[in-house]
Amino acid sequence: RVGKIVRLESRFLASAKLQNGLRILHGGKVLELMDEASGSLANHYLSTPGRLAAVHAGEEVYFLKPLRTGEAAKIIAKVLLVTKKIICVYMEVRGGQPGKHSKFTRRYAGFGLCAVIDKNGQGKMIKDLTPYHDPFHPMTRNAEYVVRFQKNLRKSILKTR
């Protein structure tokens, strides 16, 4: 998209202080880093500092292979879909030996969904974003499915008291 930031990369090292008892990076920490990446990218995509803010609304993330202590990793995040209410970011975490980025393998993959709120209007959800979808990315169809699934799940949860 012209004038919009639609891709973000972040790198980190799987340090010993973040490992679990199996000497692999704790999955909750990976999810936290993925949430931060999707939220940051969604806020950059909005390009409206001070007025609008993207906030985490849901996710679908899948573990594929662990990150071991001492491995380097990078998160690749890309805006694939924007509805009137949601910015959907596809994310991959790739990891491997430090300094050998071209040989990194995919470890986690999934979607972060961000709702957009008006910071000046007591956090009211914005419902008139300009729709966008990446017609060339192979995961765009999955992004559409995840957004529909999350919408239906939210409705079901709200009906249950």
CSV table of C-alpha atoms in Angstrom, one decimal:
chain,number,residue,atom,x,y,z
A,1,ARG,CA,0.0,0.0,0.0
A,2,VAL,CA,1.3,3.4,-0.9
A,3,GLY,CA,2.1,5.4,2.2
A,4,LYS,CA,1.3,2.6,4.6
A,5,ILE,CA,3.8,0.4,6.5
A,6,VAL,CA,2.7,-3.2,6.0
A,7,ARG,CA,5.7,-5.2,7.1
A,8,LEU,CA,7.9,-5.3,10.2
A,9,GLU,CA,10.8,-7.4,11.3
A,10,SER,CA,12.1,-7.8,14.8
A,11,ARG,CA,15.1,-9.9,16.0
A,12,PHE,CA,15.9,-11.4,19.4
A,13,LEU,CA,18.1,-14.0,21.1
A,14,ALA,CA,16.6,-16.9,23.1
A,15,SER,CA,18.4,-16.3,26.3
A,16,ALA,CA,18.7,-18.6,29.3
A,17,LYS,CA,16.6,-16.3,31.5
A,18,LEU,CA,13.6,-16.9,29.1
A,19,GLN,CA,13.9,-20.7,29.0
A,20,ASN,CA,11.7,-23.2,30.6
A,21,GLY,CA,12.8,-26.5,32.2
A,22,LEU,CA,13.4,-28.1,28.8
A,23,ARG,CA,15.9,-25.4,27.8
A,24,ILE,CA,13.6,-24.0,25.2
A,25,LEU,CA,12.2,-20.5,25.0
A,26,HIS,CA,8.9,-20.3,27.1
A,27,GLY,CA,6.0,-20.2,24.7
A,28,GLY,CA,4.3,-17.4,26.6
A,29,LYS,CA,7.3,-15.2,25.9
A,30,VAL,CA,7.1,-16.0,22.2
A,31,LEU,CA,3.4,-15.1,22.2
A,32,GLU,CA,4.1,-11.8,24.0
A,33,LEU,CA,6.8,-10.9,21.4
A,34,MET,CA,4.4,-11.8,18.6
A,35,ASP,CA,1.6,-9.7,20.2
A,36,GLU,CA,4.0,-6.7,20.5
A,37,ALA,CA,5.0,-7.1,16.8
A,38,SER,CA,1.4,-7.2,15.6
A,39,GLY,CA,0.3,-4.3,17.7
A,40,SER,CA,3.3,-2.2,16.7
A,41,LEU,CA,2.8,-2.9,13.0
A,42,ALA,CA,-1.0,-2.2,13.3
A,43,ASN,CA,-0.2,1.2,14.9
A,44,HIS,CA,2.4,2.1,12.2
A,45,TYR,CA,-0.2,1.0,9.6
A,46,LEU,CA,-2.7,3.5,11.0
A,47,SER,CA,-0.3,6.4,10.7
A,48,THR,CA,-2.4,8.5,13.1
A,49,PRO,CA,-0.3,9.2,16.2
A,50,GLY,CA,-2.3,10.6,19.1
A,51,ARG,CA,-5.7,10.0,17.7
A,52,LEU,CA,-6.2,6.2,17.0
A,53,ALA,CA,-4.6,3.2,18.6
A,54,ALA,CA,-4.6,-0.5,17.6
A,55,VAL,CA,-5.1,-2.8,20.6
A,56,HIS,CA,-4.8,-6.6,20.7
A,57,ALA,CA,-8.2,-8.2,20.1
A,58,GLY,CA,-7.4,-11.9,19.4
A,59,GLU,CA,-4.9,-14.3,17.9
A,60,GLU,CA,-4.5,-17.7,16.3
A,61,VAL,CA,-0.9,-18.9,16.7
A,62,TYR,CA,0.6,-22.3,16.1
A,63,PHE,CA,3.7,-23.9,17.6
A,64,LEU,CA,5.7,-25.7,14.9
A,65,LYS,CA,9.2,-26.2,16.5
A,66,PRO,CA,10.9,-24.9,19.7
A,67,LEU,CA,13.4,-22.1,19.9
A,68,ARG,CA,16.3,-23.4,21.9
A,69,THR,CA,18.4,-21.4,24.3
A,70,GLY,CA,21.1,-19.6,22.5
A,71,GLU,CA,19.3,-19.5,19.1
A,72,ALA,CA,18.7,-16.3,17.3
A,73,ALA,CA,15.2,-15.5,16.1
A,74,LYS,CA,13.3,-13.0,14.1
A,75,ILE,CA,9.6,-12.1,13.9
A,76,ILE,CA,8.3,-11.2,10.5
A,77,ALA,CA,4.9,-9.5,10.6
A,78,LYS,CA,2.8,-8.4,7.6
A,79,VAL,CA,-0.6,-6.7,7.4
A,80,LEU,CA,-2.7,-9.0,5.2
A,81,LEU,CA,-6.2,-7.9,5.8
A,82,VAL,CA,-8.1,-4.8,7.1
A,83,THR,CA,-11.8,-4.9,7.7
A,84,LYS,CA,-13.9,-2.0,8.8
A,85,LYS,CA,-13.0,-2.9,12.4
A,86,ILE,CA,-9.9,-5.1,12.5
A,87,ILE,CA,-6.3,-5.1,11.3
A,88,CYS,CA,-5.2,-8.7,10.7
A,89,VAL,CA,-1.4,-9.3,10.9
A,90,TYR,CA,0.2,-12.5,9.8
A,91,MET,CA,3.3,-13.4,11.8
A,92,GLU,CA,6.1,-15.9,11.6
A,93,VAL,CA,8.8,-16.6,14.1
A,94,ARG,CA,11.9,-18.0,12.4
A,95,GLY,CA,15.0,-19.2,14.3
A,96,GLY,CA,18.3,-20.9,14.1
A,97,GLN,CA,22.0,-20.4,14.7
A,98,PRO,CA,23.1,-16.8,15.3
A,99,GLY,CA,24.6,-15.2,12.1
A,100,LYS,CA,23.0,-17.8,9.8
A,101,HIS,CA,19.7,-15.9,9.1
A,102,SER,CA,19.3,-17.4,5.6
A,103,LYS,CA,19.0,-20.9,7.2
A,104,PHE,CA,16.4,-20.0,9.8
A,105,THR,CA,13.4,-22.2,9.9
A,106,ARG,CA,9.8,-21.4,10.8
A,107,ARG,CA,9.0,-22.1,14.5
A,108,TYR,CA,5.7,-20.3,15.1
A,109,ALA,CA,3.1,-19.0,12.7
A,110,GLY,CA,-0.2,-17.3,13.1
A,111,PHE,CA,-2.4,-14.2,13.1
A,112,GLY,CA,-2.7,-11.2,15.4
A,113,LEU,CA,-6.0,-9.3,15.3
A,114,CYS,CA,-6.0,-5.7,16.4
A,115,ALA,CA,-9.1,-3.6,17.0
A,116,VAL,CA,-8.7,0.2,16.5
A,117,ILE,CA,-9.9,2.6,19.2
A,118,ASP,CA,-10.3,6.4,19.3
A,119,LYS,CA,-7.9,7.5,22.1
A,120,ASN,CA,-9.7,10.9,22.4
A,121,GLY,CA,-13.2,9.3,22.7
A,122,GLN,CA,-12.8,7.1,25.8
A,123,GLY,CA,-11.6,4.2,23.8
A,124,LYS,CA,-14.6,3.8,21.5
A,125,MET,CA,-14.0,1.2,18.8
A,126,ILE,CA,-13.6,2.5,15.3
A,127,LYS,CA,-15.8,0.8,12.8
A,128,ASP,CA,-15.0,2.6,9.5
A,129,LEU,CA,-11.4,1.6,8.6
A,130,THR,CA,-10.6,1.5,4.9
A,131,PRO,CA,-10.7,-2.2,3.9
A,132,TYR,CA,-7.5,-3.7,2.4
A,133,HIS,CA,-6.3,-7.2,1.6
A,134,ASP,CA,-3.0,-8.4,0.1
A,135,PRO,CA,-4.1,-10.4,-3.0
A,136,PHE,CA,-0.7,-11.9,-3.5
A,137,HIS,CA,0.2,-13.4,-0.2
A,138,PRO,CA,-0.7,-17.1,0.2
A,139,MET,CA,-2.0,-16.6,3.7
A,140,THR,CA,-4.6,-13.9,2.9
A,141,ARG,CA,-7.4,-16.4,2.5
A,142,ASN,CA,-6.5,-17.9,5.9
A,143,ALA,CA,-6.5,-14.4,7.4
A,144,GLU,CA,-10.1,-13.9,6.2
A,145,TYR,CA,-11.1,-17.2,7.8
A,146,VAL,CA,-9.4,-16.3,11.1
A,147,VAL,CA,-11.2,-13.0,11.2
A,148,ARG,CA,-14.6,-14.6,10.6
A,149,PHE,CA,-13.9,-17.4,13.1
A,150,GLN,CA,-12.8,-14.9,15.8
A,151,LYS,CA,-15.9,-12.7,15.1
A,152,ASN,CA,-18.2,-15.8,15.5
A,153,LEU,CA,-16.4,-17.0,18.6
A,154,ARG,CA,-16.7,-13.6,20.3
A,155,LYS,CA,-20.4,-13.5,19.6
A,156,SER,CA,-20.8,-17.0,21.1
A,157,ILE,CA,-18.8,-16.1,24.2
A,158,LEU,CA,-20.8,-12.9,24.7
A,159,LYS,CA,-24.1,-14.8,24.5
A,160,THR,CA,-23.0,-17.3,27.2
A,161,ARG,CA,-23.6,-15.9,30.6
